[in-house]
Coordinates of C-alpha atoms and ligand atoms in Angstrom, one line a residue:
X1 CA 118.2 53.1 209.9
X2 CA 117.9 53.5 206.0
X3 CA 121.7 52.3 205.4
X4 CA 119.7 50.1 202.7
X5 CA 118.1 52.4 201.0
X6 CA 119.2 53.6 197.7
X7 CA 118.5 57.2 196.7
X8 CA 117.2 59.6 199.8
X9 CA 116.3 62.0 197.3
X10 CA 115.2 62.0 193.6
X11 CA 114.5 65.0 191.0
X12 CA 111.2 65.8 190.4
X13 CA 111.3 63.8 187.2
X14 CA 112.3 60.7 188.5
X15 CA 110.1 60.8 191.6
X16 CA 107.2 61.3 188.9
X17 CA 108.6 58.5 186.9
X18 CA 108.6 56.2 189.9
X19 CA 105.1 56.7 190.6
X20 CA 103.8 56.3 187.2
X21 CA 102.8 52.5 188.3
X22 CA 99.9 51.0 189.6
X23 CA 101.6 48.1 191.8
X24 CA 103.7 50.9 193.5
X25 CA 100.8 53.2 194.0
X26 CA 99.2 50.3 196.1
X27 CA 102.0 49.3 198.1
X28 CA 102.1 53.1 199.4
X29 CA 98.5 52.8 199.5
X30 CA 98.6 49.7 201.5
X31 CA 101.4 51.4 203.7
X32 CA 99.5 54.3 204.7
X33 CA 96.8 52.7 205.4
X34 CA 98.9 50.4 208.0
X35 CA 99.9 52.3 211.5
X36 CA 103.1 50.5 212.1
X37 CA 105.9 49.2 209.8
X38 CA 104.6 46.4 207.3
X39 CA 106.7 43.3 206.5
X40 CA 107.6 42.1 202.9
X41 CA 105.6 38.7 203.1
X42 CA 102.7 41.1 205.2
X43 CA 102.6 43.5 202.4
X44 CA 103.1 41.2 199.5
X45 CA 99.7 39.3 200.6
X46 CA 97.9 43.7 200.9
X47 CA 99.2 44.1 197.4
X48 CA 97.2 42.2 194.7
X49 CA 100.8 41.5 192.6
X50 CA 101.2 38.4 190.4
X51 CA 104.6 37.3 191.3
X52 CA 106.9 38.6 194.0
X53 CA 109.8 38.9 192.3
X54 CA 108.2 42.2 190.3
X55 CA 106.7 43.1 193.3
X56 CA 109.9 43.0 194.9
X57 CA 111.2 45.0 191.9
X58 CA 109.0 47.9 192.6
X59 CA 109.1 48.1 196.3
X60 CA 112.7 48.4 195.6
X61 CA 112.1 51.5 193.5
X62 CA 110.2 53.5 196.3
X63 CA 112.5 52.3 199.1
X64 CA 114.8 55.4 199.6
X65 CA 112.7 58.7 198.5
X66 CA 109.4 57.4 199.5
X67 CA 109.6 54.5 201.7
X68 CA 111.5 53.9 204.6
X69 CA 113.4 49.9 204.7
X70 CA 113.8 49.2 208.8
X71 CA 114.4 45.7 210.4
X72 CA 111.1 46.3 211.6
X73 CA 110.0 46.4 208.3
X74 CA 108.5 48.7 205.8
X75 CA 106.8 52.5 206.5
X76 CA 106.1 55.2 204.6
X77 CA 108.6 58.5 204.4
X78 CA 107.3 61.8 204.6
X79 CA 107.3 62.2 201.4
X80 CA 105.3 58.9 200.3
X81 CA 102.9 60.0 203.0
X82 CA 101.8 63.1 201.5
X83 CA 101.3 61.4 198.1
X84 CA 98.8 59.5 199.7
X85 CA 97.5 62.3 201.6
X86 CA 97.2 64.3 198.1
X87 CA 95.2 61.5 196.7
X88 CA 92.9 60.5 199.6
X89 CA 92.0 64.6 199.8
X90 CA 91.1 64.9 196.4
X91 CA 89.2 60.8 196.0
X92 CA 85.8 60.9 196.3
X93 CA 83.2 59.4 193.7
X94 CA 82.8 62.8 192.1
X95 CA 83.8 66.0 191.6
X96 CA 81.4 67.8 194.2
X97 CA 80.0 71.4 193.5
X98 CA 78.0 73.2 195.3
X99 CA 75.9 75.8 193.9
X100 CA 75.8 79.9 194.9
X101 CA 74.0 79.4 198.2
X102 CA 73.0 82.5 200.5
X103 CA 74.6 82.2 203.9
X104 CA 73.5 83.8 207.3
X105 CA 76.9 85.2 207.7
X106 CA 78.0 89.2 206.8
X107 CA 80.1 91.0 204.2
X108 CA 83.1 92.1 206.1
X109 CA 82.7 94.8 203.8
X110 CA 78.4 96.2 204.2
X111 CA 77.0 93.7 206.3
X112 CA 74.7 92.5 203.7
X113 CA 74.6 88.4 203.1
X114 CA 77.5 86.8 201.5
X115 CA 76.6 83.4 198.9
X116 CA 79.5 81.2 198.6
X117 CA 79.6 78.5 195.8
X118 CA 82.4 75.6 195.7
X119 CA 83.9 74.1 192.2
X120 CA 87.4 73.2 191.3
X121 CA 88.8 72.5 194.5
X122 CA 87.6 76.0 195.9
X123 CA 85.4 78.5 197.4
X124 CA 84.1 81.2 195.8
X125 CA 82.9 84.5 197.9
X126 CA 80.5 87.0 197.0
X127 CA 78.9 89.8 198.5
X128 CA 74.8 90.3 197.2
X129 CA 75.0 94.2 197.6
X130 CA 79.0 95.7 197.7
X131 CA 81.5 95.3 194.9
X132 CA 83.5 93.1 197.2
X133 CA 87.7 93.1 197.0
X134 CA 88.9 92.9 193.5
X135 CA 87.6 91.6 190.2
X136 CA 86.5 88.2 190.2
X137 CA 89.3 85.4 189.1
X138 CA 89.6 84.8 185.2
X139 CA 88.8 81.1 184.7
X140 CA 85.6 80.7 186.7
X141 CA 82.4 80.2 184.7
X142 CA 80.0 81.9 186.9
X143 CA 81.6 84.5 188.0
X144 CA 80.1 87.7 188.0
X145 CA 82.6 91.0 187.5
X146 CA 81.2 92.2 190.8
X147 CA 80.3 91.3 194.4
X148 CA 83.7 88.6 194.3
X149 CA 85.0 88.9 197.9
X150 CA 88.0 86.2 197.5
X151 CA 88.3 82.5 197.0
X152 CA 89.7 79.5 199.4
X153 CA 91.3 76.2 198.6
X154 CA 89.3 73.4 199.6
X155 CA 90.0 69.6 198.6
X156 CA 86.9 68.2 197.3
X157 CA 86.9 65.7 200.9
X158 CA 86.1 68.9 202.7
X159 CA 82.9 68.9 201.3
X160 CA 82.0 65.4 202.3
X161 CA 78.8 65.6 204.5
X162 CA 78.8 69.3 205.4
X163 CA 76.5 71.9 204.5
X164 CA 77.2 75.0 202.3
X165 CA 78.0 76.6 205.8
X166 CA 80.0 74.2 206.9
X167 CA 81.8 73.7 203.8
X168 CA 82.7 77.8 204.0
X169 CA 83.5 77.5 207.8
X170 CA 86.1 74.1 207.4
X171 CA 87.5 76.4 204.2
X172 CA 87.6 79.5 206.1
X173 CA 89.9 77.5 208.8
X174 CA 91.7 75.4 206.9
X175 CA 92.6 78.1 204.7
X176 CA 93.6 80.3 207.5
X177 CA 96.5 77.8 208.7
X178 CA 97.9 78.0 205.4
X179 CA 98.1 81.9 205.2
X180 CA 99.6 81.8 209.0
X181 CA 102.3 79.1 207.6
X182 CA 103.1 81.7 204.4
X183 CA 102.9 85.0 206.6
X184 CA 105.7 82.7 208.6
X185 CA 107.5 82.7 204.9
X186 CA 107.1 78.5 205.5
X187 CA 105.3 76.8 202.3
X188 CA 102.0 75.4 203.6
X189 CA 102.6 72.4 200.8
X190 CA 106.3 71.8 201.2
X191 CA 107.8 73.8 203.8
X192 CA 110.9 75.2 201.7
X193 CA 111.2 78.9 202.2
X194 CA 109.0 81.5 200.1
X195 CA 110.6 84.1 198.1
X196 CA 108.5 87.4 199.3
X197 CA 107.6 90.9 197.1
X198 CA 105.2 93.6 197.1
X199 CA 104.0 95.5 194.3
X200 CA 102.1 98.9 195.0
X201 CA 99.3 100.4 192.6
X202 CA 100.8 103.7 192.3
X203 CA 97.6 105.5 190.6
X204 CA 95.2 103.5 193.1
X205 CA 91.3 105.0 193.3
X206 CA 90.7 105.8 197.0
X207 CA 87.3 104.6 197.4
X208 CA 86.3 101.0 196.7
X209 CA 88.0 98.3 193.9
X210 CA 90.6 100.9 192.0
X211 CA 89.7 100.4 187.9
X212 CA 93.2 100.3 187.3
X213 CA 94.6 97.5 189.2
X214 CA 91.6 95.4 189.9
X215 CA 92.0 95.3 193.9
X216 CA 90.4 97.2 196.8
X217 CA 94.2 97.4 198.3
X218 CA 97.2 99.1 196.3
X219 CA 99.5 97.4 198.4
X220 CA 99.3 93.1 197.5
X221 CA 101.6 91.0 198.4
X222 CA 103.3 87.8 196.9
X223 CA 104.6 85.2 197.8
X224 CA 106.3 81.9 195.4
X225 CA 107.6 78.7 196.7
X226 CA 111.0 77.9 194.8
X227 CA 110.6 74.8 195.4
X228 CA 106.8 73.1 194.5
X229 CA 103.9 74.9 192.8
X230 CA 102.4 76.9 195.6
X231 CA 101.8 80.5 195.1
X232 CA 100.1 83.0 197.2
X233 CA 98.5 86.4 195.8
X234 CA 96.4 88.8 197.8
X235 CA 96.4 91.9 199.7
X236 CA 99.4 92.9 201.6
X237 CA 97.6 91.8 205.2
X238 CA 98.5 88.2 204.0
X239 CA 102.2 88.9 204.8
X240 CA 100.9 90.4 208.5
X241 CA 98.4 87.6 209.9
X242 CA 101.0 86.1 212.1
X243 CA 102.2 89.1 213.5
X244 CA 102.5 89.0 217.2
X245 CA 101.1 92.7 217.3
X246 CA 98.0 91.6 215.1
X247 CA 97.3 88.7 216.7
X248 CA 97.5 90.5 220.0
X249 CA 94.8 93.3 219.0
X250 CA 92.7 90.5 217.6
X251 CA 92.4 88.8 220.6
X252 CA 92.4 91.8 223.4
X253 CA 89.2 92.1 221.4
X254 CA 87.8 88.7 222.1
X255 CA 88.6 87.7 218.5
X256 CA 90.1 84.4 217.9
X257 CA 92.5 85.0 214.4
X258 CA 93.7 81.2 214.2
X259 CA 90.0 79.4 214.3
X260 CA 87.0 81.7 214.9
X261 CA 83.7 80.7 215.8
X262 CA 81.6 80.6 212.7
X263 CA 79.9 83.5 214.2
X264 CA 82.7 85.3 214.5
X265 CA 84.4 84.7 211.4
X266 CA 83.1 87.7 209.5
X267 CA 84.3 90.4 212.3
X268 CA 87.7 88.5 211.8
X269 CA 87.7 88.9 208.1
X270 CA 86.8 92.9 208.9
X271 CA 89.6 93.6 210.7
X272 CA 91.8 91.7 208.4
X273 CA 90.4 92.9 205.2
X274 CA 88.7 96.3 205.7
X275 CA 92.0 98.0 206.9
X276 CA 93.2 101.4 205.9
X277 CA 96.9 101.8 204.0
X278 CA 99.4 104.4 203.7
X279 CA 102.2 104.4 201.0
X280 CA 104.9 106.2 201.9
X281 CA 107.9 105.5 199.9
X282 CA 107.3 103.1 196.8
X283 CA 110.7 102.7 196.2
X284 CA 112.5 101.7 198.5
X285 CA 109.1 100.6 199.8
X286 CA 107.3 101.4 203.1
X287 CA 104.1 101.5 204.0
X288 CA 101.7 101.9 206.9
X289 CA 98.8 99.6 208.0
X290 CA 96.1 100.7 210.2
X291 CA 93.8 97.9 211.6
X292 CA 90.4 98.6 213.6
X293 CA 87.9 97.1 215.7
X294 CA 85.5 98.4 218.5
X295 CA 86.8 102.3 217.9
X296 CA 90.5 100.6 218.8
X297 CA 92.9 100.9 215.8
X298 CA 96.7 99.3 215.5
X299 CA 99.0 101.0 212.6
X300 CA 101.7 98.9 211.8
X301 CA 104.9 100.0 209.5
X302 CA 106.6 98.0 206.9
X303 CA 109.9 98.7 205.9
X304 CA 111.7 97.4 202.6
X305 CA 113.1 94.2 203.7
X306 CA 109.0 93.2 204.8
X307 CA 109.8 93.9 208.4
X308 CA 107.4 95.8 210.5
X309 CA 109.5 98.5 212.2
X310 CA 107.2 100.7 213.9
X311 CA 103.6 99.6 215.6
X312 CA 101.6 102.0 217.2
X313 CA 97.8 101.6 218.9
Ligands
ZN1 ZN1 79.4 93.7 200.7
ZN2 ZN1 94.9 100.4 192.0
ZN3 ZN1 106.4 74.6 198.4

């Protein structure tokens, strides 16, 4: 099928380079938007180029790595779709922010009213009453040093037409896919495999977020793609989400882990977040999780290699 096309696969570099034109960013354009494969003469007359023998010179630069050349004609490769996916996520007329708003939804942490506020592609958390998980994220203008109870991506389309509650319910969600993908050791963005590691607070405070290492958890988790720019940072649960076990007690308790209800959202976010830990062994590392809900609890054990070796509940 693509014995014509030239390079499958181009370095980063050059697959920047390539796009570094307008007349090739609107022949992908025109592409996605089409839902079957696109002629040249079809998709000469969809491209607003002067002459078609420079048009024909940069369709030929994206046939290969980002489009596909079939006697049917011309489609989009996975790759050329997600650069349009990237830009259509993130082009609306402006940047859109929404303001610390007060939502009828619980801390997972005291039950009093969480605000939520959205700028730079993301949703900021905050409890009004508890200090919340960790320190709030350098980089953010208005954030306080207390109350932060974690931030989640967001492209500025998600924002389109919703409310502040709605915005924090489609973030919650599609957030949540993301961290199941990652807990899976899969890159949300790319798919390549993530390089894993814990690191463990060793003088932690018991109660609350520890002055020394900034979190409410000792344990955190990280995990780095080796292969785009995603990175994941956060408390150790983030590597158990997909667990089978988890999922399991989630459910048995009428909890739905993948896409709660936006009422119960917070009681998801308690289990995951308020969970007790147990270091064991720093190095080599193990650990022991213990989960609640209802009076039930699940204690899950983590060896060295990540693995959970023992659950008990
Ligand atoms: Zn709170
Ligand atoms: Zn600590
Ligand atoms: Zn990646």
């Amino acid at each position: 099928m693509t014995a014509e096309n030239r390079a499958d696969t181009l370095s980063p570099d050059e697959a920047f380079a390539t796009l570094g034109n307008e007349t090739r960013l609107s022949i992908l354009q025109a592409l996605g938007e089409a839902d079957r494969p696109v002629s040249f003469s079809a998709l000469f007359d969809r491209v607003d180029a002067d002459d078609s023998g420079g048009f024909n010179y940069h369709l030929d630069r994206l046939v290969g790595h980002f489009v596909d050349k079939t006697t049917a004609g011309y489609e989009l490769r996975q790759a050329g779709r997600r650069v349009v996916e990237a830009v259509l996520s993130g082009a609306v007329t402006d940047a859109p922010v929404v303001e610390r708003t007060r939502l009828d939804q619980p801390c997972h942490y005291c039950g009093a009213p969480i605000e939520v506020s959205y700028r730079q592609d993301r949703i900021l958390k905050y409890c009004t009453a508890c200090p919340g998980r960790d320190q709030s994220p350098s980089g953010v203008p208005d954030a306080p040093v207390s109350g932060y109870l974690g931030s989640l991506p967001l492209p500025p389309a998600g924002v389109q037409g919703r409310t502040a509650g709605e915005v924090y319910v489609a973030a919650w969600t599609w957030a949540n896919l993301e961290f199941l993908a990652e807990a899976g050791g899969v890159c949300s963005r790319c798919s390549a495999a993530l390089t894993e590691s814990v690191s463990v607070c060793e003088a932690h405070a018991d109660e609350g977020v520890c002055d020394r290492c900034g979190n409410r958890h000792a344990v955190q988790f990280t995990a780095d793609c080796p292969n785009c720019i995603n990175d994941l940072q956060g408390p150790f649960v983030l590597q158990l989400v997909s667990d089978t076990r988890l999922l399991h007690f989630l459910t048995a308790h009428g909890l739905n882990p993948v896409a709660p209800s936006r009422d119960a959202i917070a009681a998801v976010d308690r289990v995951h977040m308020d969970y007790e830990e147990d270091v064991r062994s720093v190095e080599p590392f193990e650990a022991c999780f213990t989960f609640s809900v209802d009076g039930d609890t699940l204690s899950l054990t983590v060896d060295d290699d990540l693995d959970v070796v023992d659950a008990e509940r």
